[in-house]
mmCIF file of C-alpha atoms in Angstrom:
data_model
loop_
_atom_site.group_PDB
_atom_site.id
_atom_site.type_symbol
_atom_site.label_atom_id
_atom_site.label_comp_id
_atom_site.label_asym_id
_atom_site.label_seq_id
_atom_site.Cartn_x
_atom_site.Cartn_y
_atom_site.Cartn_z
ATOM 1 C CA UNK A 1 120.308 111.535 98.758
ATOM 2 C CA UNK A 2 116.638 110.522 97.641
ATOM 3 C CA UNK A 3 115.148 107.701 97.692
ATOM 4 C CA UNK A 4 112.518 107.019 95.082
ATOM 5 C CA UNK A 5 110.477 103.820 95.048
ATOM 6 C CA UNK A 6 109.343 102.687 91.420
ATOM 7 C CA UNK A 7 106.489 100.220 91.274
ATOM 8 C CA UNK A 8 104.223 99.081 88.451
ATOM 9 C CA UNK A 9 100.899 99.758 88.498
ATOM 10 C CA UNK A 10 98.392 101.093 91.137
ATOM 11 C CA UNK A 11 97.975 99.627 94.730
ATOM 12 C CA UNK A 12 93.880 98.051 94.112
ATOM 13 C CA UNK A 13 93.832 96.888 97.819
ATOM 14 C CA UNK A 14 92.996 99.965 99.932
ATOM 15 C CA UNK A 15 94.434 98.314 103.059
ATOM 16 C CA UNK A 16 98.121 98.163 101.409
ATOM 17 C CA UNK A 17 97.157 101.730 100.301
ATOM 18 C CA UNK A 18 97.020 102.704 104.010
ATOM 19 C CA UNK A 19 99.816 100.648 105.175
ATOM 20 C CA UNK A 20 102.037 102.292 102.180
ATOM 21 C CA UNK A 21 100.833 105.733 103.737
ATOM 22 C CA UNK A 22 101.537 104.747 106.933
ATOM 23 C CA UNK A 23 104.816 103.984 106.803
ATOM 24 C CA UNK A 24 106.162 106.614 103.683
ATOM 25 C CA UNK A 25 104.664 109.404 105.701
ATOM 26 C CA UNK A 26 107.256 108.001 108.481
ATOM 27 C CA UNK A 27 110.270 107.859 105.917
ATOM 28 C CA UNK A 28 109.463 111.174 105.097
ATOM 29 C CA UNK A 29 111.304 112.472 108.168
ATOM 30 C CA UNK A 30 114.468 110.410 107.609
ATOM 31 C CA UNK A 31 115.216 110.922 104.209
ATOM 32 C CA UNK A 32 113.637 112.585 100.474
ATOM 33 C CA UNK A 33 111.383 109.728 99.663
ATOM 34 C CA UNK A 34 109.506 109.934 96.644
ATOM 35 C CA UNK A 35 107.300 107.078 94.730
ATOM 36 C CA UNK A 36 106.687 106.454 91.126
ATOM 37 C CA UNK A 37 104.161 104.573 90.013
ATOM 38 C CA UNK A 38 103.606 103.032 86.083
ATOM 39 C CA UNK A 39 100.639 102.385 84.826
ATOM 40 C CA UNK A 40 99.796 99.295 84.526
ATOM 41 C CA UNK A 41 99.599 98.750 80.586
ATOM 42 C CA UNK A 42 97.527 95.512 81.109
ATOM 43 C CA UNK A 43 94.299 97.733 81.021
ATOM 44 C CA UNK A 44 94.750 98.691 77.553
ATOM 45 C CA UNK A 45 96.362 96.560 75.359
ATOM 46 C CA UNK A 46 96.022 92.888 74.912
ATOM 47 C CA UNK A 47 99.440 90.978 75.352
ATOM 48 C CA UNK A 48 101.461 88.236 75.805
ATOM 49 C CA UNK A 49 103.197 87.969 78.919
ATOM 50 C CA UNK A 50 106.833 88.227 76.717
ATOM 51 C CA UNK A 51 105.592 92.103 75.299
ATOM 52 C CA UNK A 52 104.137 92.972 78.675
ATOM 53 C CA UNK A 53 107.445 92.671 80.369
ATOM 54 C CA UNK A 54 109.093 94.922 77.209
ATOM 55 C CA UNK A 55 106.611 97.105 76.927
ATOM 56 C CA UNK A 56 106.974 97.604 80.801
ATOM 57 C CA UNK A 57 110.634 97.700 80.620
ATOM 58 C CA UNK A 58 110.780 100.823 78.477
ATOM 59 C CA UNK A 59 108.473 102.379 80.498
ATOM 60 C CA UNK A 60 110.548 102.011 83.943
ATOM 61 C CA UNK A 61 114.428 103.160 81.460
ATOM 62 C CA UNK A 62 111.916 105.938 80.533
ATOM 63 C CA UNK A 63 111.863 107.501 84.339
ATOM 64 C CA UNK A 64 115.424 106.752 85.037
ATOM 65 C CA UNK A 65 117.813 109.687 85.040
ATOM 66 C CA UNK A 66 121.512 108.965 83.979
ATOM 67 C CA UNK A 67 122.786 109.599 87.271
ATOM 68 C CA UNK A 68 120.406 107.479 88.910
ATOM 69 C CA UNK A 69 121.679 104.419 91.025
ATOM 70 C CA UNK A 70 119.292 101.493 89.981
ATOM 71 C CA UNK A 71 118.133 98.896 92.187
ATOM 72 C CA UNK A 72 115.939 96.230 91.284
ATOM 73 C CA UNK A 73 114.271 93.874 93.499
ATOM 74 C CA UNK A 74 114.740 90.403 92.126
ATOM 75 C CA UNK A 75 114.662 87.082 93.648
ATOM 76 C CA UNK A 76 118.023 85.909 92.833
ATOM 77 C CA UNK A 77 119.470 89.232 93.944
ATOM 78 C CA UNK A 78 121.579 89.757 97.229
ATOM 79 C CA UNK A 79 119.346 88.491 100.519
ATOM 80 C CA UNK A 80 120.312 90.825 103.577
ATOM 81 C CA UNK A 81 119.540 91.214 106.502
ATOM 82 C CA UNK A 82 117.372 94.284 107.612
ATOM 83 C CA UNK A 83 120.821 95.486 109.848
ATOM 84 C CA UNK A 84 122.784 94.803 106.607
ATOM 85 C CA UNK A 85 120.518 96.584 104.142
ATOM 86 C CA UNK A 86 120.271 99.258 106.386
ATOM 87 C CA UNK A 87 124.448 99.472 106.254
ATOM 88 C CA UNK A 88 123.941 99.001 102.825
ATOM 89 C CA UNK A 89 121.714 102.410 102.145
ATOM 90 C CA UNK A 90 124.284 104.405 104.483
ATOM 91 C CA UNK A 91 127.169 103.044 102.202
ATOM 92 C CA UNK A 92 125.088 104.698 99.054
ATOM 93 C CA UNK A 93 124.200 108.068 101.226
ATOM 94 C CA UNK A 94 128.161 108.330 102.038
ATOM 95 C CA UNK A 95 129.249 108.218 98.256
ATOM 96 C CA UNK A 96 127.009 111.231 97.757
ATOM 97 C CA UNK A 97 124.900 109.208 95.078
ATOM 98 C CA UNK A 98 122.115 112.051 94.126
ATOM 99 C CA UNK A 99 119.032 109.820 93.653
ATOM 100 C CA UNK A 100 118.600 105.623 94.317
ATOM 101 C CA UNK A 101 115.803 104.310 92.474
ATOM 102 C CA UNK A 102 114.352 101.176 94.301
ATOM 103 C CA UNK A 103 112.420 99.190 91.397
ATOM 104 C CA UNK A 104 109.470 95.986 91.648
ATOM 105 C CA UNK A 105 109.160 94.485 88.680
ATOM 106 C CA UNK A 106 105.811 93.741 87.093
ATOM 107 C CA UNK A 107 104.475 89.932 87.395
ATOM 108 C CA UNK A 108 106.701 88.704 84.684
ATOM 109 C CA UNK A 109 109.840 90.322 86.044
ATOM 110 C CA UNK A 110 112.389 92.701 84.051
ATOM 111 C CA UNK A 111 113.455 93.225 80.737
ATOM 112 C CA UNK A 112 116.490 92.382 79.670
ATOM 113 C CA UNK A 113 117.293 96.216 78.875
ATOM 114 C CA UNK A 114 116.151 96.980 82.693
ATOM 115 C CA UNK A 115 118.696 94.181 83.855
ATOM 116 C CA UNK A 116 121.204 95.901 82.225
ATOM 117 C CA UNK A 117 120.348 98.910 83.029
ATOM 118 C CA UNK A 118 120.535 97.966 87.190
ATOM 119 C CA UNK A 119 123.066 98.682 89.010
ATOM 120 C CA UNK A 120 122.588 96.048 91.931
ATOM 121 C CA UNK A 121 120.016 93.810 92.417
ATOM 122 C CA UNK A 122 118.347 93.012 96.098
ATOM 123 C CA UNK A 123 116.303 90.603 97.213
ATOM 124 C CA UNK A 124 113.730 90.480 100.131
ATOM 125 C CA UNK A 125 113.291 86.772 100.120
ATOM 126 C CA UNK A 126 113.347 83.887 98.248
ATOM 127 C CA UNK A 127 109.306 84.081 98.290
ATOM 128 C CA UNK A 128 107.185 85.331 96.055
ATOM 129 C CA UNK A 129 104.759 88.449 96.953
ATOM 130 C CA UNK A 130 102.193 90.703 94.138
ATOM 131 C CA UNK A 131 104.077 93.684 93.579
ATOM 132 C CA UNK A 132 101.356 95.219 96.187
ATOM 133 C CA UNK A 133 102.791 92.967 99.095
ATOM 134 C CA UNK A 134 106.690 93.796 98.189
ATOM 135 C CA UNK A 135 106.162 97.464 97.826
ATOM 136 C CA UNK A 136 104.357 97.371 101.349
ATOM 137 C CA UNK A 137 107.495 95.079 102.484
ATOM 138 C CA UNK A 138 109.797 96.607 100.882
ATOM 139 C CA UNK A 139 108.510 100.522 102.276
ATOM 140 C CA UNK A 140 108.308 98.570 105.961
ATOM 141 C CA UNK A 141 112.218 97.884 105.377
ATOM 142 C CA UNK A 142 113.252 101.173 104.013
ATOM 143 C CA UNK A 143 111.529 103.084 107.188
ATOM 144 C CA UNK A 144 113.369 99.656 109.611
ATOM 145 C CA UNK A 145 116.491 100.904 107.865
ATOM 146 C CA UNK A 146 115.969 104.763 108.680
ATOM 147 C CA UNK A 147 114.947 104.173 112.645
ATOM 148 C CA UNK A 148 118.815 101.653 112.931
ATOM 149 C CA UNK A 149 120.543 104.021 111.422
ATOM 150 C CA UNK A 150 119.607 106.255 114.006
ATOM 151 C CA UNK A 151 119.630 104.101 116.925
ATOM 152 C CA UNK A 152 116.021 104.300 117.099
ATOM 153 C CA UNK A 153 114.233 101.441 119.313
ATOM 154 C CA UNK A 154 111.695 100.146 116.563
ATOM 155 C CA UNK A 155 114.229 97.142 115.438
ATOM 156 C CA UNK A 156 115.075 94.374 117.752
ATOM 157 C CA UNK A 157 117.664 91.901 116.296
ATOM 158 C CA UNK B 1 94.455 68.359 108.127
ATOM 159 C CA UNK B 2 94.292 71.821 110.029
ATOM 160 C CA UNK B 3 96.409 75.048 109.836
ATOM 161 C CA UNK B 4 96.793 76.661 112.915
ATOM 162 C CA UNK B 5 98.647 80.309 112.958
ATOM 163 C CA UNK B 6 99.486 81.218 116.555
ATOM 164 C CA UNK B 7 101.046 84.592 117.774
ATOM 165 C CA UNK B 8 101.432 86.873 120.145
ATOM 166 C CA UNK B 9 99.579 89.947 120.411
ATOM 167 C CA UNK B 10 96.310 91.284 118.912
ATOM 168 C CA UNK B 11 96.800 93.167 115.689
ATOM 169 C CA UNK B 12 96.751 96.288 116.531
ATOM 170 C CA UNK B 13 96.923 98.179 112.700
ATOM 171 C CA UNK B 14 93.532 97.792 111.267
ATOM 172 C CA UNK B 15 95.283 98.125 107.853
ATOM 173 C CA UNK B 16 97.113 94.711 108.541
ATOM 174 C CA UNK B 17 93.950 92.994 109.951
ATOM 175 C CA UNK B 18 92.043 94.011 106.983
ATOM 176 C CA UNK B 19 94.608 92.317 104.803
ATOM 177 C CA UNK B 20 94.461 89.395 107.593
ATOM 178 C CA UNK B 21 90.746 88.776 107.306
ATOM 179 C CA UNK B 22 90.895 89.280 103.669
ATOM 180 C CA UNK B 23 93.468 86.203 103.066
ATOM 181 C CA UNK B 24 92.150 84.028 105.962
ATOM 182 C CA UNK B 25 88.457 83.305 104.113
ATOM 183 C CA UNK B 26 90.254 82.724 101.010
ATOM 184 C CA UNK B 27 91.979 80.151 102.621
ATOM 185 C CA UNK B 28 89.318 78.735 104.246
ATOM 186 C CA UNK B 29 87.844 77.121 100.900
ATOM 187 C CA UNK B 30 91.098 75.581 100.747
ATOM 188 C CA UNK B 31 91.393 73.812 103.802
ATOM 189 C CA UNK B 32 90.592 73.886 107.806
ATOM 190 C CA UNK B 33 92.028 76.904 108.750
ATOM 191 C CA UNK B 34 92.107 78.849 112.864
ATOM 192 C CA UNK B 35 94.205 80.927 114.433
ATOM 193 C CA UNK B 36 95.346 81.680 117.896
ATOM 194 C CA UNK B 37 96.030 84.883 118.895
ATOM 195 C CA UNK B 38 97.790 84.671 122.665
ATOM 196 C CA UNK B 39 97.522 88.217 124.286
ATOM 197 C CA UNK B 40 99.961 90.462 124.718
ATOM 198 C CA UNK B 41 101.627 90.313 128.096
ATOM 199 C CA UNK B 42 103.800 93.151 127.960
ATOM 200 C CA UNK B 43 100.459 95.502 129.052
ATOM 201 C CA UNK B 44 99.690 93.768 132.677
ATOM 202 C CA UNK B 45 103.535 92.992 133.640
ATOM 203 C CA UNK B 46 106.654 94.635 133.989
ATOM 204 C CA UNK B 47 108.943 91.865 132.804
ATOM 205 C CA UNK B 48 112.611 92.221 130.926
ATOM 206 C CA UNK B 49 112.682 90.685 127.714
ATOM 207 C CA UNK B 50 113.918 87.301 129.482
ATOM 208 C CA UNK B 51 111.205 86.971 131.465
ATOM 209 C CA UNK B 52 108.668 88.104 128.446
ATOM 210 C CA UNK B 53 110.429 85.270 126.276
ATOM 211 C CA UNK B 54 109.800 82.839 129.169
ATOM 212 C CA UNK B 55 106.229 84.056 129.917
ATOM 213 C CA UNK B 56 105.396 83.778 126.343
ATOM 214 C CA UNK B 57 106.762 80.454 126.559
ATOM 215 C CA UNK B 58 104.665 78.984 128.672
ATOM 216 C CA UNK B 59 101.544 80.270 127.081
ATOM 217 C CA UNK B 60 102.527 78.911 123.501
ATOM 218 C CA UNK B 61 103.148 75.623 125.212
ATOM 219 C CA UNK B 62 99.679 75.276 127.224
ATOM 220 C CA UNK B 63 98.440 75.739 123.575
ATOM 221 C CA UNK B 64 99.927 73.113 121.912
ATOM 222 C CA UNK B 65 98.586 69.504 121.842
ATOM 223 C CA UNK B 66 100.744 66.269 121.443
ATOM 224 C CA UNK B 67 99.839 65.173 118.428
ATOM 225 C CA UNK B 68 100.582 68.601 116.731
ATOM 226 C CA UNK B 69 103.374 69.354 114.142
ATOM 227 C CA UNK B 70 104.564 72.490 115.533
ATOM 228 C CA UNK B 71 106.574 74.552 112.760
ATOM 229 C CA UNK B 72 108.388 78.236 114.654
ATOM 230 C CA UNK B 73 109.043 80.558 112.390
ATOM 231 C CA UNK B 74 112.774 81.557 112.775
ATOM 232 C CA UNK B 75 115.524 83.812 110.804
ATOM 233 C CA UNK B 76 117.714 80.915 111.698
ATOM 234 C CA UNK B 77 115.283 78.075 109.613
ATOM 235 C CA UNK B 78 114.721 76.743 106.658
ATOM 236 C CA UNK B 79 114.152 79.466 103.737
ATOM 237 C CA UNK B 80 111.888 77.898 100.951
ATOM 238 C CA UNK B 81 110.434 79.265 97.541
ATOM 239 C CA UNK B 82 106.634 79.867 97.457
ATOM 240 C CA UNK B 83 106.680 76.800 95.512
ATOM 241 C CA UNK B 84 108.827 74.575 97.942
ATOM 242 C CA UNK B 85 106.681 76.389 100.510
ATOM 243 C CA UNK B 86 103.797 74.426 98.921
ATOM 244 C CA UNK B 87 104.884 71.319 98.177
ATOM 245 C CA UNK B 88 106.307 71.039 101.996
ATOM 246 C CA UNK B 89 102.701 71.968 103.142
ATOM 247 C CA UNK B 90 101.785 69.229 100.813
ATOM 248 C CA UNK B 91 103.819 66.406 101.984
ATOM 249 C CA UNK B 92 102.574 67.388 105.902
ATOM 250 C CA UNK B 93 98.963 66.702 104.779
ATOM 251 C CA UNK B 94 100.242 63.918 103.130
ATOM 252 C CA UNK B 95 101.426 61.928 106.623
ATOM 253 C CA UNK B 96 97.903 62.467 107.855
ATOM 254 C CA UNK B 97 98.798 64.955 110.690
ATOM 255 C CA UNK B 98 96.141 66.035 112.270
ATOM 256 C CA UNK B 99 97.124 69.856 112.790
ATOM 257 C CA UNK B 100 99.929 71.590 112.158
ATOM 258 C CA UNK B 101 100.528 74.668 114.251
ATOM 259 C CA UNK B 102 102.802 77.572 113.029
ATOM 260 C CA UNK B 103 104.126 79.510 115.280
ATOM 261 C CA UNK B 104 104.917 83.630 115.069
ATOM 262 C CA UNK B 105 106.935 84.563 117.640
ATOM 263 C CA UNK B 106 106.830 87.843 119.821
ATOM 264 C CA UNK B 107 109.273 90.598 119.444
ATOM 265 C CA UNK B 108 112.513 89.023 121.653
ATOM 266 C CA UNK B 109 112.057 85.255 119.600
ATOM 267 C CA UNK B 110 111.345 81.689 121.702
ATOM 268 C CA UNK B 111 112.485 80.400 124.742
ATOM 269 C CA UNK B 112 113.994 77.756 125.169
ATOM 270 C CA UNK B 113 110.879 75.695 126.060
ATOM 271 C CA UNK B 114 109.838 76.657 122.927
ATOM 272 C CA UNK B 115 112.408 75.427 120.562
ATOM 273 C CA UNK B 116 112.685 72.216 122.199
ATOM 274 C CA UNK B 117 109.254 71.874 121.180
ATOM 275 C CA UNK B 118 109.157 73.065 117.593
ATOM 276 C CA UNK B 119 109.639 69.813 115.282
ATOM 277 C CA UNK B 120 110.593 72.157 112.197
ATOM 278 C CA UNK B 121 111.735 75.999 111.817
ATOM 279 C CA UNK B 122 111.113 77.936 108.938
ATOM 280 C CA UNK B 123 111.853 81.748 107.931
ATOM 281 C CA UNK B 124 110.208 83.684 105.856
ATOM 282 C CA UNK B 125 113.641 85.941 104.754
ATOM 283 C CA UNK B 126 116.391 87.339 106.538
ATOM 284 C CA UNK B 127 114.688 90.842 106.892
ATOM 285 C CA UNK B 128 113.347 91.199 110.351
ATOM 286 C CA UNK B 129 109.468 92.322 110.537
ATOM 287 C CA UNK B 130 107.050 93.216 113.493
ATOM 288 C CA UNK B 131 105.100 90.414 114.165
ATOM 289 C CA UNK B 132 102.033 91.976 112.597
ATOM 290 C CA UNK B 133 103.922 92.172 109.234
ATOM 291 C CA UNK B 134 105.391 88.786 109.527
ATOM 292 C CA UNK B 135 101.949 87.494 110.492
ATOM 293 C CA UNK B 136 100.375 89.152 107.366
ATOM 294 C CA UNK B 137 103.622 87.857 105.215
ATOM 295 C CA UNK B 138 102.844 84.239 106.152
ATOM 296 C CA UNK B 139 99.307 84.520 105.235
ATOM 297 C CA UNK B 140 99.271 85.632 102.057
ATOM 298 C CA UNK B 141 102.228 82.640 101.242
ATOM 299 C CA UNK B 142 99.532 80.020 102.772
ATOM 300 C CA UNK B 143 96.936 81.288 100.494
ATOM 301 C CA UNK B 144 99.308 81.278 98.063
ATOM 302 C CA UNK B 145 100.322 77.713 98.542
ATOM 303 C CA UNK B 146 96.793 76.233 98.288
ATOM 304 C CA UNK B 147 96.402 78.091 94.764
ATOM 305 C CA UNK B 148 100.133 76.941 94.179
ATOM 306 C CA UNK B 149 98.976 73.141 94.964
ATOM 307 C CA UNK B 150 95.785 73.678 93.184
ATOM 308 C CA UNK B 151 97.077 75.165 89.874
ATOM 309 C CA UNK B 152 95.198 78.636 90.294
ATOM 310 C CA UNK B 153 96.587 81.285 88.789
ATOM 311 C CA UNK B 154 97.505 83.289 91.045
ATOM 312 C CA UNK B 155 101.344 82.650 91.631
ATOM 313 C CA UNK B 156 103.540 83.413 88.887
ATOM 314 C CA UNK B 157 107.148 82.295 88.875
#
């Protein structure tokens, strides 16, 4: 199984940029682990908050494959635990899903198409983080996940 | 009032205390703002992780004055919004305490000393972080608070 991490718009803060690095180069050795990153429209066109979050929607259906298993990351989606999430990816590996498709939303959140289009939604908490701070959180989690499932000693519960 | 972050352990990713400094002088124009670092006794002792806990204990005590509000963040407290976050941070500078200390603990949680102590617990998600990430996690939500409170836009909901 991959796992591919889809994010809107580039990381500006060059200290997330290394902590991202730090840590994918680490899932990397685990698991496929891929990132896809949308550009952030905001740059270009002038609009309302409403068309941002449609405009951005299409954008993120746009990368999906039909096969894909679609996670977004939403704050009223399922809170686990870092032991449970970490269950929870084995559970996906073990149905032999191809590709899982990890997605944070823009600031606005997701369209309605992408909500449809999801086939689970997680949360990480019931704060709010930029999308730079919940990719970094998120990537942090995903490597947590890799080094329990093997018994590794980086988690303590 | 005064914010007081303690933990245990000097950052030791320069990535995360880049991000650190970057959030703590923002917050600084909001209000009084220090943190304690207590260092890391794991390097001159060999202690289990009971003794650690205890050890740690003692120092987080000896730091702590009377009249402090001491707040530990726990996976086993209260989980809040950004904006409940905000509006609890409000209603502590409200009763005119003089500091409020919150409290990240080291990688085997509080003794017992410790919790006896705290007069609130607070968590930050179920996920389970290093103490640098949780550190830089809390940050960011403080800053985030005083734009909450001062209707910046920063925070979107």
């Amino acid at each position: 199984m991959e796992i591919n991490l889809l994010s809107i718009g580039k990381i500006s803060s060059e200290w997330i940029q290394k902590g991202l690095e730090n840590f994918e180069s680490r899932i990397g050795k685990y698991i496929k682990y891929s990132t896809t990153i949308i550009p952030d429209i905001r740059n270009s066109k002038a609009l309302n908050s409403e068309q941002q979050k449609e405009e951005e929607g299409r954008a993120i259906i746009n990368r999906l494959q039909p096969s894909d298993f679609v996670v977004i990351m939403d704050e009223r989606g399922l809170e686990q635990t870092s032991r449970e999430f970490a269950s929870w990816l084995q559970r996906q590996m073990n149905t032999g899903r191809k590709r899982i498709v990890l997605i944070i939303g823009g600031p606005f959140g997701f369209s309605d198409d992408v909500y449809r289009r999801a086939d689970c939604k997680l949360s990480l908490s019931k704060m709010t983080f930029t999308h730079e701070m919940a990719k970094l959180f998120l990537t942090e989690q995903i490597y947590r996940a890799m080094t329990i499932l093997r018994g590794e000693p980086y988690h303590h519960d």
